[in-house]
Tab-separated table of C-alpha atoms in Angstrom:
chain	number	residue	atom	x	y	z
A	171	MET	CA	6.722	7.405	4.176
A	172	ILE	CA	9.347	10.666	3.882
A	173	PHE	CA	8.455	13.452	5.514
A	174	GLN	CA	6.217	15.789	3.138
A	175	ILE	CA	6.826	19.645	2.387
A	176	ARG	CA	5.006	22.243	4.780
A	177	SER	CA	1.916	22.592	2.668
A	178	SER	CA	1.432	19.193	1.528
A	179	PHE	CA	1.708	18.162	5.310
A	180	PHE	CA	-0.489	20.454	6.197
A	181	ASP	CA	-3.162	19.863	3.415
A	182	LYS	CA	-3.066	15.691	3.659
A	183	TYR	CA	-3.079	15.302	7.484
A	184	VAL	CA	-3.106	18.431	9.563
A	185	LYS	CA	-6.237	20.013	8.038
A	186	PRO	CA	-7.992	16.867	8.090
A	187	SER	CA	-6.850	15.730	11.245
A	188	ARG	CA	-4.860	12.685	9.888
A	189	PRO	CA	-2.105	11.066	11.833
A	190	VAL	CA	0.254	9.668	9.525
A	191	LEU	CA	3.571	7.586	10.680
A	192	PHE	CA	6.839	8.964	8.823
A	193	ARG	CA	8.925	5.901	8.852
A	194	GLY	CA	12.656	5.687	9.897
A	195	ALA	CA	12.657	9.259	9.647
A	196	ALA	CA	14.062	10.571	12.657
A	197	LYS	CA	16.943	8.299	11.757
A	198	LYS	CA	18.443	11.212	9.774
A	199	ILE	CA	18.677	13.608	12.432
A	200	PRO	CA	21.973	14.407	13.222
A	201	SER	CA	21.971	13.733	16.879
A	202	PHE	CA	20.175	10.191	16.346
A	203	ASN	CA	23.055	8.100	17.446
A	204	ASN	CA	23.787	10.234	20.400
A	205	PHE	CA	20.751	10.270	21.757
A	206	ARG	CA	20.980	6.192	22.157
A	207	ASN	CA	24.136	6.543	24.361
A	208	ASP	CA	23.640	6.710	28.021
A	209	THR	CA	27.488	7.148	28.600
A	210	TYR	CA	27.525	10.102	26.023
A	211	LEU	CA	24.622	11.956	27.305
A	212	LYS	CA	25.530	11.706	31.283
A	213	GLU	CA	29.520	13.008	30.098
A	214	ASN	CA	28.183	15.596	28.019
A	215	TYR	CA	25.069	16.900	29.754
A	216	GLY	CA	24.981	15.359	32.978
A	217	ASP	CA	24.577	18.835	34.738
A	218	TRP	CA	21.109	19.486	32.986
A	219	LYS	CA	18.448	19.757	35.547
A	220	VAL	CA	15.344	17.643	34.723
A	221	ASP	CA	11.897	16.752	35.956
A	222	ALA	CA	10.922	12.826	36.162
A	223	GLU	CA	7.733	11.026	37.357
A	224	LYS	CA	7.722	8.227	40.388
A	225	GLY	CA	6.349	5.468	38.624
A	226	LYS	CA	5.633	4.316	34.934
A	227	LYS	CA	1.816	4.282	35.065
A	228	GLU	CA	0.958	7.805	34.599
A	229	ASN	CA	-0.786	9.518	37.385
A	230	ARG	CA	-1.476	13.162	36.941
A	231	LYS	CA	-2.142	14.240	40.085
A	232	GLN	CA	1.556	13.126	41.708
A	233	ALA	CA	4.495	16.332	41.943
A	234	GLN	CA	7.660	16.023	39.710
A	235	LEU	CA	10.639	14.683	41.345
A	236	LYS	CA	13.759	17.447	40.535
A	237	MET	CA	17.132	15.876	39.578
A	238	SER	CA	20.482	16.372	37.540
A	239	PHE	CA	20.104	14.196	34.511
A	240	ARG	CA	23.618	12.368	35.308
A	241	LYS	CA	21.467	10.825	38.742
A	242	PHE	CA	18.756	9.810	36.571
A	243	ILE	CA	21.016	7.868	33.707
A	244	SER	CA	22.023	6.579	36.863
A	245	LYS	CA	19.225	5.404	38.272
A	246	TYR	CA	16.872	4.751	35.645
A	247	HIS	CA	17.700	1.297	35.326
A	248	LYS	CA	17.451	0.520	38.825
A	249	LYS	CA	14.117	2.627	39.676
A	250	GLU	CA	10.467	3.273	38.420
A	251	ILE	CA	11.109	6.600	37.376
A	252	TYR	CA	10.223	8.301	33.930
A	253	LEU	CA	11.897	11.995	32.817
A	254	VAL	CA	9.358	13.822	30.980
A	255	SER	CA	11.239	17.433	30.588
A	256	ASP	CA	11.411	20.318	28.439
A	257	LEU	CA	14.180	20.834	25.959
A	258	HIS	CA	13.451	24.217	25.206
A	259	LYS	CA	13.452	25.772	28.804
A	260	GLY	CA	17.302	26.225	29.592
A	261	SER	CA	18.387	22.947	28.151
A	262	PRO	CA	21.395	22.339	27.120
A	263	LEU	CA	20.135	19.571	24.679
A	264	ILE	CA	18.556	21.535	23.128
A	265	ALA	CA	21.803	22.121	20.918
A	266	GLU	CA	21.308	19.006	19.830
A	267	THR	CA	17.867	18.694	18.716
A	268	TYR	CA	16.416	19.228	15.772
A	269	ILE	CA	12.691	20.264	14.530
A	270	PRO	CA	10.872	18.160	11.349
A	271	ARG	CA	11.213	19.368	8.056
A	272	PRO	CA	7.231	19.500	8.371
A	273	LEU	CA	7.489	22.252	10.682
A	274	LEU	CA	10.322	24.309	8.887
A	275	CYS	CA	8.151	27.403	8.007
A	276	ASP	CA	7.701	30.626	9.725
A	277	ASP	CA	4.095	29.491	9.972
A	278	PHE	CA	4.784	26.926	12.230
A	279	LEU	CA	7.687	27.916	14.103
A	280	LYS	CA	6.296	31.029	15.710
A	281	ARG	CA	3.207	29.049	16.741
A	282	PHE	CA	5.623	26.460	18.892
A	283	ASP	CA	4.374	25.541	22.049
A	284	ALA	CA	6.685	22.880	23.533
A	285	CYS	CA	9.797	20.716	22.893
A	286	VAL	CA	9.974	18.089	25.316
A	287	MET	CA	11.955	14.371	26.219
A	288	TRP	CA	10.235	11.270	27.626
A	289	PHE	CA	13.311	9.084	29.047
A	290	SER	CA	12.841	5.834	30.806
A	291	SER	CA	13.565	2.192	30.898
A	292	GLY	CA	10.600	1.066	29.155
A	293	GLY	CA	6.814	-0.056	30.603
A	294	THR	CA	5.336	3.122	31.045
A	295	LYS	CA	1.823	3.849	30.288
A	296	SER	CA	0.076	7.127	29.712
A	297	VAL	CA	-3.838	7.944	30.583
A	298	LEU	CA	-5.847	7.795	27.561
A	299	HIS	CA	-5.842	11.575	27.321
A	300	THR	CA	-6.017	14.661	24.328
A	301	ASP	CA	-3.579	17.150	23.680
A	302	ALA	CA	-4.016	21.147	23.352
A	303	SER	CA	-1.740	21.447	20.455
A	304	GLU	CA	-0.715	19.434	17.038
A	305	ASN	CA	2.296	17.151	17.959
A	306	ILE	CA	4.691	15.662	16.067
A	307	ASN	CA	6.578	12.623	18.312
A	308	CYS	CA	10.174	11.484	17.175
A	309	LEU	CA	11.686	8.095	18.629
A	310	PHE	CA	14.741	7.175	19.417
A	311	ASP	CA	15.353	3.958	21.344
A	312	GLY	CA	12.797	1.669	21.878
A	313	SER	CA	8.852	0.995	20.410
A	314	LYS	CA	5.461	2.525	21.410
A	315	GLU	CA	2.288	1.127	20.867
A	316	LEU	CA	-0.343	4.226	20.507
A	317	ILE	CA	-4.149	3.157	20.904
A	318	MET	CA	-6.324	6.463	19.344
A	319	GLY	CA	-10.037	7.138	19.111
A	320	HIS	CA	-10.821	10.243	16.477
A	321	LYS	CA	-11.479	13.498	18.231
A	322	LYS	CA	-15.080	13.706	17.086
A	323	HIS	CA	-15.882	11.065	19.338
A	324	GLY	CA	-14.361	13.271	22.536
A	325	THR	CA	-17.721	12.993	24.297
A	326	ILE	CA	-18.132	9.596	24.248
A	327	LEU	CA	-14.266	9.069	25.804
A	328	GLY	CA	-14.729	11.711	28.144
A	329	VAL	CA	-12.181	14.041	26.630
A	330	GLU	CA	-13.980	16.280	24.864
A	331	GLU	CA	-12.176	19.355	26.067
A	332	GLU	CA	-8.739	19.741	24.568
A	333	GLY	CA	-5.901	18.930	26.831
A	334	SER	CA	-8.076	16.628	29.428
A	335	PHE	CA	-7.868	12.720	30.447
A	336	SER	CA	-10.364	10.332	30.911
A	337	LYS	CA	-10.558	8.649	34.435
A	338	VAL	CA	-10.480	4.921	32.879
A	339	ASP	CA	-7.789	2.906	34.518
A	340	VAL	CA	-5.895	1.696	31.475
A	341	ASP	CA	-5.049	-1.606	33.080
A	342	SER	CA	-8.050	-2.547	34.185
A	343	VAL	CA	-10.983	-1.019	31.750
A	344	ASP	CA	-14.384	-1.209	33.665
A	345	MET	CA	-16.940	-1.660	31.316
A	346	HIS	CA	-19.764	-1.269	33.297
A	347	LYS	CA	-18.845	2.229	34.282
A	348	TYR	CA	-17.646	3.252	30.662
A	349	PRO	CA	-19.887	0.679	28.677
A	350	ASP	CA	-19.481	3.248	25.632
A	351	LEU	CA	-15.700	2.964	25.108
A	352	THR	CA	-16.898	-0.211	22.994
A	353	ARG	CA	-18.403	2.012	20.634
A	354	VAL	CA	-15.427	3.895	19.747
A	355	PRO	CA	-13.564	2.335	16.244
A	356	TRP	CA	-10.203	2.617	18.190
A	357	HIS	CA	-7.207	3.108	15.850
A	358	ILE	CA	-3.198	1.552	16.385
A	359	ALA	CA	0.127	2.561	15.488
A	360	LYS	CA	3.124	1.473	16.140
A	361	MET	CA	6.231	3.468	16.444
A	362	GLU	CA	10.016	1.676	15.866
A	363	ALA	CA	12.886	3.407	17.225
A	364	GLY	CA	13.781	6.205	13.898
A	365	ASP	CA	10.244	6.520	13.440
A	366	CYS	CA	8.072	10.144	13.825
A	367	PHE	CA	4.211	10.098	14.047
A	368	TYR	CA	2.017	12.628	13.521
A	369	ILE	CA	-1.071	13.290	16.463
A	370	PRO	CA	-3.734	15.396	15.598
A	371	ILE	CA	-5.408	18.050	18.554
A	372	LYS	CA	-7.942	16.442	20.154
A	373	TRP	CA	-7.473	12.907	19.217
A	374	ALA	CA	-7.515	10.794	22.171
A	375	HIS	CA	-4.823	8.400	22.601
A	376	TYR	CA	-3.101	5.861	24.976
A	377	VAL	CA	0.527	5.203	24.393
A	378	LYS	CA	2.219	2.235	26.070
A	379	SER	CA	6.413	1.728	25.757
A	380	SER	CA	8.526	-1.463	25.286
A	381	SER	CA	9.944	-3.262	28.291
A	382	SER	CA	13.476	-2.050	26.503
A	383	ARG	CA	15.381	1.502	27.096
A	384	ASN	CA	12.545	3.896	25.674
A	385	LEU	CA	13.448	7.632	24.531
A	386	ALA	CA	11.603	9.992	22.764
A	387	VAL	CA	11.061	13.743	21.913
A	388	ASN	CA	7.859	15.555	20.620
A	389	PHE	CA	7.223	18.986	19.407
A	390	TRP	CA	4.316	20.683	19.955
A	391	TRP	CA	2.657	23.455	17.784
A	392	GLN	CA	-0.598	25.574	17.445
A	393	HIS	CA	-3.658	24.801	15.445
A	394	MET	CA	-3.780	26.406	12.390
A	395	LEU	CA	-7.119	26.821	10.534
A	396	ASP	CA	-5.477	27.035	7.582
A	397	PHE	CA	-1.806	27.426	6.189
A	398	PRO	CA	-1.624	31.385	5.236
A	399	ASN	CA	1.721	32.016	3.913
A	400	ARG	CA	2.343	29.095	1.244
A	401	GLU	CA	4.362	31.232	-1.146
A	402	GLU	CA	6.309	32.447	1.686
A	403	CYS	CA	6.738	29.516	3.310
A	404	LYS	CA	8.238	27.653	-0.264
A	405	GLU	CA	11.015	30.442	-0.435
A	406	GLN	CA	12.058	29.570	3.096
A	407	ILE	CA	12.304	25.372	2.485
A	408	LYS	CA	14.861	26.077	-0.335
A	409	LYS	CA	17.794	24.892	1.117
A	410	GLU	CA	16.975	23.577	3.923
A	411	LYS	CA	16.971	19.381	5.370
A	412	ASP	CA	14.807	16.864	6.558
A	413	PHE	CA	15.711	18.555	9.835
A	414	GLU	CA	17.150	21.937	10.731
A	415	PRO	CA	19.031	22.741	14.625
A	416	PHE	CA	16.145	24.024	17.092
A	417	ALA	CA	18.599	26.425	18.514
A	418	THR	CA	18.932	28.382	15.177
A	419	ARG	CA	15.223	28.306	13.956
A	420	TYR	CA	13.261	28.324	17.211
A	421	LYS	CA	11.523	32.123	16.651
A	422	VAL	CA	8.515	31.372	18.904
A	423	GLU	CA	6.081	34.409	18.967
A	424	PRO	CA	4.471	34.609	22.165
A	425	GLU	CA	1.555	36.846	21.327
A	426	GLU	CA	0.603	34.624	18.583
A	427	LYS	CA	-0.672	32.284	21.255
A	428	LYS	CA	-3.544	34.378	21.395
A	429	ARG	CA	-4.298	34.627	18.152
A	430	SER	CA	-4.664	30.942	17.837
A	431	ARG	CA	-7.011	30.976	20.879
A	432	PHE	CA	-9.095	33.395	19.495
A	433	LEU	CA	-9.033	31.818	15.647
A	434	SER	CA	-10.805	28.734	17.691
A	435	THR	CA	-14.372	30.576	17.373
A	436	PHE	CA	-13.915	29.934	14.016
A	437	GLU	CA	-13.537	26.468	14.198
A	438	GLY	CA	-15.739	24.238	11.718
A	439	GLU	CA	-16.464	27.991	9.796
A	440	VAL	CA	-16.306	27.778	6.449
A	441	GLU	CA	-14.874	30.812	3.823
A	442	PRO	CA	-15.254	33.300	2.960
A	443	ILE	CA	-16.439	34.767	6.177
A	444	THR	CA	-19.279	37.523	5.470
A	445	PRO	CA	-19.738	39.970	8.975
A	446	ASP	CA	-22.694	38.310	9.726
A	447	ARG	CA	-20.594	34.669	10.350
A	448	PHE	CA	-18.526	36.633	11.573
A	449	TYR	CA	-20.016	38.386	14.498
A	450	ASP	CA	-21.749	34.800	15.351
A	451	SER	CA	-18.554	33.276	15.162
A	452	VAL	CA	-17.082	35.995	18.314
A	453	PHE	CA	-20.714	36.194	19.703
A	454	SER	CA	-21.158	32.269	20.324
A	455	HIS	CA	-17.316	32.908	23.208
A	456	MET	CA	-18.082	36.363	24.139
A	457	ARG	CA	-20.457	38.915	24.204
A	458	ILE	CA	-19.612	41.574	22.073
A	459	LYS	CA	-21.412	44.437	20.181
A	460	ARG	CA	-22.261	44.158	16.535
A	461	ASN	CA	-21.227	47.507	16.041
A	462	GLU	CA	-17.794	46.298	17.363
A	463	THR	CA	-17.446	43.416	15.589
A	464	ASP	CA	-18.179	45.493	12.534
A	465	ASN	CA	-15.500	47.639	12.991
A	466	ILE	CA	-12.596	45.104	13.631
A	467	PHE	CA	-14.116	42.833	10.412
A	468	ALA	CA	-13.955	46.199	8.004
A	469	GLN	CA	-10.334	46.756	9.395
A	470	ILE	CA	-9.043	43.016	8.345
A	471	ASP	CA	-11.043	43.379	4.829
A	472	GLN	CA	-8.577	45.097	3.220
A	473	ASP	CA	-10.354	45.078	-0.287
A	474	ASN	CA	-13.991	45.562	1.226
A	475	ASP	CA	-15.735	43.225	-0.378
A	476	GLY	CA	-17.173	42.199	2.472
A	477	LEU	CA	-15.819	38.604	2.635
A	478	ILE	CA	-12.394	37.875	5.045
A	479	TRP	CA	-10.408	34.537	4.812
A	480	PHE	CA	-8.275	32.762	7.497
A	481	LYS	CA	-5.432	33.898	6.064
A	482	ASN	CA	-6.302	37.273	6.723
A	483	LEU	CA	-7.255	36.586	10.452
A	484	TYR	CA	-3.575	34.921	10.736
A	485	ASN	CA	-1.925	38.212	8.795
A	486	VAL	CA	-3.695	41.118	10.369
A	487	ASN	CA	-1.728	43.075	13.021
A	488	LEU	CA	-2.409	41.776	16.578
A	489	GLU	CA	-3.315	45.124	17.798
A	490	VAL	CA	-6.834	44.839	15.131
A	491	LEU	CA	-8.137	41.881	17.500
A	492	LYS	CA	-6.782	43.687	20.716
A	493	PRO	CA	-10.456	44.116	21.887
A	494	MET	CA	-11.514	40.925	21.831
A	495	LEU	CA	-8.142	39.038	23.032
A	496	ASP	CA	-8.501	41.532	26.192
A	497	LEU	CA	-12.118	40.412	26.681
A	498	MET	CA	-10.921	36.336	25.940
A	499	ASP	CA	-8.305	37.073	28.966
A	500	VAL	CA	-11.052	38.679	31.128
A	501	ILE	CA	-13.527	36.107	30.793
A	502	GLU	CA	-10.255	32.959	31.316
A	503	LYS	CA	-9.475	34.832	34.459
A	504	GLN	CA	-13.305	34.304	35.563
A	505	GLU	CA	-13.578	31.226	34.062
A	506	GLU	CA	-10.273	30.178	36.180
A	507	ALA	CA	-11.880	31.889	39.324
A	508	ASP	CA	-14.739	30.182	38.995
A	509	GLU	CA	-12.705	26.789	38.958
A	510	GLU	CA	-10.691	27.216	41.711
A	511	GLU	CA	-13.673	28.752	44.268
A	512	GLY	CA	-15.516	25.124	43.013
A	513	GLN	CA	-12.379	23.351	44.220
A	514	LYS	CA	-12.408	25.155	47.073
A	515	ARG	CA	-16.243	24.329	48.033
A	516	GLN	CA	-15.396	20.585	47.549
A	517	ARG	CA	-12.781	20.899	50.034
A	518	ASP	CA	-14.573	22.956	52.448
A	519	GLU	CA	-17.533	20.077	52.037
A	520	LEU	CA	-15.484	17.460	53.028
């Protein structure tokens, strides 16, 4: 399947939370063959400082190794190491990194989270986990098999929280300890070199790579309840190709992450939203007074019809939402402090 235009991609796959495989799409990336050539990578980007994991079975508790890209390329065929490094944070390879067509609109670009390279000699295995962001993974070399569970089964899988992972041993599943895993309808996706795959937020997935050289780049962006600026997007895409340079199109707005966090309180809500439902959604996540939400609602409701839409929430000036964003920050800091205190108590008990 070829890449969709942005609004079609959102409506057909992102909004209904449907994984989709774009077969052969990554082969159109101008740097596709360069990423498959170790000599080229070593000669041109050998000084890049990368992060690598020891071993090929994911262990989220271990510390990462620091080394040059040159050293990694010299060692990865001989040792069990796995490169997992951000490309958008100071990597010279960003010059040859291209953003896929479905994400080439400001609505996506300013909510961009991360761009990560995954590189090994093959045979890697992830934990069963969920991502806290939407994800497109493009495979340059090798193959991957993904075993996936719909987000609605998160509680059964033990990964109901965004970005969490299961403690199940993916090599030897203890069915006495995890009997509910047999009840889950599993989905299997197989990626070959040149494919790109959309993995929806909160879908549990386990990823196993082939036994040969394996290199992928994934793009994470913040979840959106709706595609707010469709007409503007149509204007932006008139001259664009299937992939555009990351370095020239990257325009993330850090403050938008706060908006995305706040809008997650409306997950499952149906448009249009009334003042009563606005208050109910916000109050379920933070203790705020009704007169405060009514005041904020009135500022969002520009046509004074007593209704607001997701588009209004995405486009309103962040200053209007500031009282609630500040309160969310306080709540999150307190939760982090409570978690740290709980962990300290557990250590003391041991």
